[in-house]
XYZ file of C-alpha atoms in Angstrom:
306
model
C 1.223 16.370 -7.683
C 4.261 18.310 -6.459
C 2.882 21.569 -7.870
C -0.436 20.973 -6.111
C 1.324 20.224 -2.811
C 3.478 23.371 -3.024
C 0.340 25.466 -3.469
C -0.612 24.782 0.157
C 2.467 26.730 1.320
C 1.406 29.970 -0.388
C -0.894 31.272 2.385
C 1.930 30.668 4.880
C 4.899 32.237 3.068
C 5.963 34.391 6.023
C 6.022 31.529 8.535
C 7.746 29.264 6.008
C 10.560 31.753 5.308
C 11.080 32.423 9.024
C 11.013 28.673 9.728
C 13.668 27.981 7.088
C 15.817 30.866 8.358
C 15.629 29.498 11.906
C 16.482 25.994 10.655
C 19.521 27.346 8.793
C 20.760 29.152 11.910
C 20.288 25.972 13.968
C 22.490 24.090 11.495
C 25.206 26.769 11.646
C 25.202 26.831 15.457
C 25.580 23.045 15.478
C 29.084 23.475 14.030
C 30.151 25.702 16.933
C 30.942 22.997 19.497
C 33.625 21.033 17.559
C 35.252 24.240 16.273
C 35.433 25.705 19.775
C 36.722 22.378 21.134
C 39.588 22.370 18.666
C 40.570 25.969 19.450
C 40.458 25.256 23.163
C 42.582 22.097 22.966
C 45.022 23.544 20.406
C 45.587 27.017 21.800
C 43.842 28.163 24.951
C 44.572 25.163 27.200
C 48.265 24.800 26.139
C 48.707 28.573 26.544
C 46.840 28.457 29.893
C 44.680 31.325 28.675
C 41.905 31.048 31.253
C 40.291 34.268 30.046
C 39.680 32.880 26.544
C 38.521 29.548 27.980
C 35.861 31.342 30.035
C 34.904 33.622 27.130
C 34.665 30.613 24.804
C 32.526 28.643 27.248
C 30.195 31.600 27.906
C 29.929 32.297 24.181
C 28.975 28.671 23.554
C 26.344 28.876 26.294
C 24.977 32.042 24.702
C 24.597 30.564 21.231
C 23.041 27.420 22.729
C 20.403 29.597 24.405
C 19.770 31.216 21.024
C 19.514 27.757 19.433
C 16.987 26.691 22.084
C 14.823 29.686 21.188
C 15.189 28.940 17.486
C 14.175 25.321 18.076
C 11.097 26.488 19.954
C 10.193 28.707 17.006
C 10.688 25.858 14.529
C 8.720 23.370 16.617
C 5.856 25.719 17.479
C 5.345 27.817 14.366
C 6.379 24.989 12.043
C 3.681 22.774 13.522
C 1.199 25.656 13.358
C 1.907 25.908 9.636
C 1.577 22.148 9.224
C -1.729 21.897 11.065
C -3.170 24.827 9.080
C -2.182 23.141 5.833
C -3.722 19.943 7.159
C -6.967 21.805 7.968
C -7.124 23.180 4.418
C -6.626 19.720 2.929
C -9.212 18.249 5.321
C -11.765 20.847 4.267
C -11.140 20.097 0.596
C -11.404 16.376 1.273
C -14.658 16.763 3.205
C -16.102 18.902 0.405
C -15.123 16.186 -2.078
C -16.767 13.503 0.083
C -20.031 15.472 -0.004
C -20.027 15.371 -3.815
C -19.189 11.683 -4.320
C -21.999 9.356 -5.518
C -23.639 6.717 -3.301
C -21.716 3.996 -5.156
C -18.481 5.252 -3.587
C -19.850 4.711 -0.080
C -21.177 1.303 -1.079
C -17.648 0.219 -2.013
C -15.698 1.934 0.819
C -16.178 1.237 4.506
C -16.603 4.106 6.947
C -13.521 3.111 8.973
C -11.321 3.216 5.870
C -12.578 6.696 4.968
C -11.979 7.903 8.532
C -8.455 6.451 8.459
C -7.753 8.359 5.253
C -9.002 11.671 6.584
C -6.969 11.293 9.817
C -3.852 9.125 9.368
C -2.998 10.082 5.786
C -3.490 13.788 6.429
C -1.338 13.555 9.555
C 1.543 12.024 7.557
C 1.194 14.722 4.918
C 1.207 17.567 7.439
C 4.274 16.113 9.208
C 6.234 16.124 5.952
C 4.913 19.580 5.091
C 6.307 20.869 8.368
C 9.393 18.723 9.052
C 10.412 17.959 5.468
C 11.935 21.257 4.276
C 13.583 22.109 7.616
C 14.992 18.583 8.095
C 16.483 18.574 4.600
C 18.003 22.015 5.181
C 19.426 21.242 8.633
C 20.585 17.713 7.800
C 22.008 18.624 4.393
C 23.916 21.673 5.586
C 25.168 19.940 8.741
C 26.319 16.835 6.860
C 28.154 18.768 4.147
C 29.571 21.286 6.619
C 30.751 18.546 8.988
C 32.373 16.579 6.150
C 34.217 19.627 4.810
C 35.381 20.528 8.307
C 36.532 16.961 9.008
C 38.447 16.869 5.722
C 40.295 20.041 6.724
C 41.300 18.411 10.007
C 42.563 15.180 8.419
C 41.867 14.160 4.858
C 42.474 10.426 5.446
C 39.895 10.131 8.235
C 37.533 12.343 6.256
C 37.784 10.111 3.178
C 37.220 6.998 5.302
C 33.962 8.484 6.586
C 33.019 9.474 3.038
C 33.524 5.867 1.886
C 31.667 4.267 4.813
C 28.700 6.687 4.639
C 27.106 5.097 1.502
C 27.286 1.701 3.227
C 25.474 3.178 6.224
C 22.839 4.716 3.962
C 22.275 1.489 1.982
C 22.011 -0.851 4.972
C 19.946 1.543 7.064
C 17.599 2.281 4.153
C 17.153 -1.446 3.479
C 16.102 -2.313 7.021
C 14.043 0.840 7.439
C 12.233 -0.071 4.219
C 11.081 -3.316 5.844
C 10.016 -1.403 8.936
C 7.969 1.113 6.930
C 6.367 -1.662 4.851
C 5.132 -3.320 8.023
C 3.961 0.034 9.358
C 1.817 0.489 6.252
C 0.293 -2.932 6.818
C -0.496 -1.775 10.343
C -2.306 1.278 8.979
C -4.373 -0.949 6.693
C -5.156 -3.302 9.592
C -6.097 -0.334 11.793
C -8.466 0.965 9.125
C -10.007 -2.501 8.831
C -10.383 -2.752 12.608
C -11.971 0.706 12.775
C -14.343 -0.214 9.968
C -15.447 -3.380 11.765
C -16.069 -1.527 15.041
C -17.912 1.306 13.241
C -20.129 -1.135 11.335
C -20.866 -3.159 14.466
C -21.832 -0.088 16.466
C -23.928 1.347 13.623
C -25.800 -1.936 13.276
C -26.032 -2.802 16.981
C -29.835 -2.726 16.973
C -30.019 -5.181 14.074
C -27.371 -7.383 15.693
C -29.312 -7.610 18.944
C -32.639 -8.055 17.174
C -31.332 -11.131 15.335
C -29.060 -12.245 18.248
C -25.936 -12.111 16.067
C -23.593 -11.063 18.877
C -21.483 -14.230 18.596
C -21.032 -13.756 14.850
C -19.990 -10.113 15.311
C -17.627 -11.129 18.108
C -16.056 -13.797 15.907
C -15.542 -11.341 13.025
C -14.008 -8.820 15.407
C -11.634 -11.368 16.991
C -10.367 -12.452 13.559
C -9.513 -8.878 12.594
C -8.112 -8.168 16.055
C -5.800 -11.223 15.904
C -4.669 -10.204 12.429
C -3.803 -6.761 13.819
C -1.745 -8.313 16.648
C 0.143 -10.482 14.148
C 0.994 -7.489 11.960
C 2.101 -5.422 14.977
C 4.360 -8.303 16.027
C 6.077 -8.133 12.627
C 6.410 -4.360 13.060
C 8.204 -4.766 16.376
C 10.502 -7.394 14.864
C 11.522 -5.165 11.947
C 11.767 -2.190 14.308
C 14.204 -4.090 16.521
C 16.375 -5.088 13.549
C 16.364 -1.588 12.105
C 17.311 0.288 15.266
C 19.888 -2.262 16.463
C 21.681 -2.476 13.109
C 21.603 1.270 12.406
C 22.993 1.943 15.883
C 25.690 -0.710 15.394
C 26.809 0.939 12.155
C 26.908 4.286 13.950
C 29.040 2.720 16.674
C 31.246 1.226 13.960
C 32.016 4.753 12.778
C 33.296 5.590 16.240
C 35.462 2.453 16.330
C 37.033 3.307 12.950
C 37.734 6.884 14.035
C 39.277 5.811 17.349
C 41.492 3.098 15.839
C 42.580 4.910 12.673
C 42.835 8.295 14.380
C 44.837 6.782 17.236
C 47.231 5.154 14.746
C 47.733 8.421 12.840
C 48.305 10.213 16.139
C 50.846 7.586 17.211
C 52.709 7.841 13.894
C 52.635 11.643 13.992
C 51.155 11.672 10.486
C 50.727 15.060 8.796
C 51.047 16.995 12.082
C 47.936 15.262 13.414
C 47.565 16.381 17.039
C 45.540 15.368 20.085
C 43.287 18.403 19.588
C 42.527 17.301 16.010
C 41.879 13.759 17.187
C 39.501 14.867 19.954
C 37.654 17.219 17.617
C 37.258 14.440 15.068
C 35.761 12.099 17.669
C 33.340 14.834 18.752
C 32.442 15.734 15.167
C 31.630 12.237 13.908
C 28.089 12.400 15.309
C 27.602 15.701 13.452
C 28.141 13.791 10.225
C 26.252 10.569 11.051
C 23.102 12.031 12.626
C 22.007 14.046 9.551
C 22.583 10.993 7.340
C 20.025 9.080 9.407
C 17.695 12.095 9.341
C 17.787 12.206 5.545
C 17.019 8.468 5.353
C 14.032 8.973 7.649
C 12.868 11.920 5.532
C 12.935 9.828 2.346
C 10.655 7.254 3.965
C 8.353 9.947 5.360
C 8.194 11.552 1.931
C 7.293 8.253 0.282
C 4.539 7.577 2.817
C 3.166 11.116 2.606
C 3.237 11.047 -1.208
C 1.089 7.909 -1.325
C -1.273 9.479 1.224
C -1.437 12.739 -0.741
């Protein structure tokens, strides 16, 4: 399956390479802010070197403008690549549908087939586009941030390294529930679409035999089932986002308390500049962890669709 999926990238090698290069540069630029912050607090501000402060600020603005352009390239051309891959898959799928026997259509409702050719292909194209760049940006940023934080203070760095697996496990667990309910929603949506499609296709027969009440009853049953499933989705969504955000906030609490204690004790020449940089850099480490968790779920969903 993986080999087949990779084959869809071949006609778009140039865009893919440029997209990955832009993603890599975005990840590198992301490290600029905490590094510049540390230099400014450690050297330029204590030395009252206003020239370097201005140069540093202007340089940061310049690379942020470059990053904005790179993000535009990734978003625009990456999506172009994804939608072209999606079009190729859709064409292959439509060709396959033309060759299937009548028995297939007897056993599969039109709404379900339409859901497959739209929703499943959308999930696949999103992973095709966002997957490689998200893994590259998140992986490089997470590793780079951790290494940089360890160079600032190894104790705080190790604490983050220990807490990170807990964040991944808990977040993955609750997101798993969320995704499971989302899949049920997709199935309910396909069922709802199938009911509407069948009712519209057979509207003449329905009116001829005055079966409007029966059709309405069947529709309301499926519609109520859809509402019930969506309610469960919102419940799991609330738990997932609130708990994942709480764990992220917990990181900040640990850094503030432990970092403040180390600063108070004067441990290992730990300075205010190091402390401030660490606080700023924590999000650089946490955000890509969440991105990788999201990618794993997207990959699982897209794989089943593929």
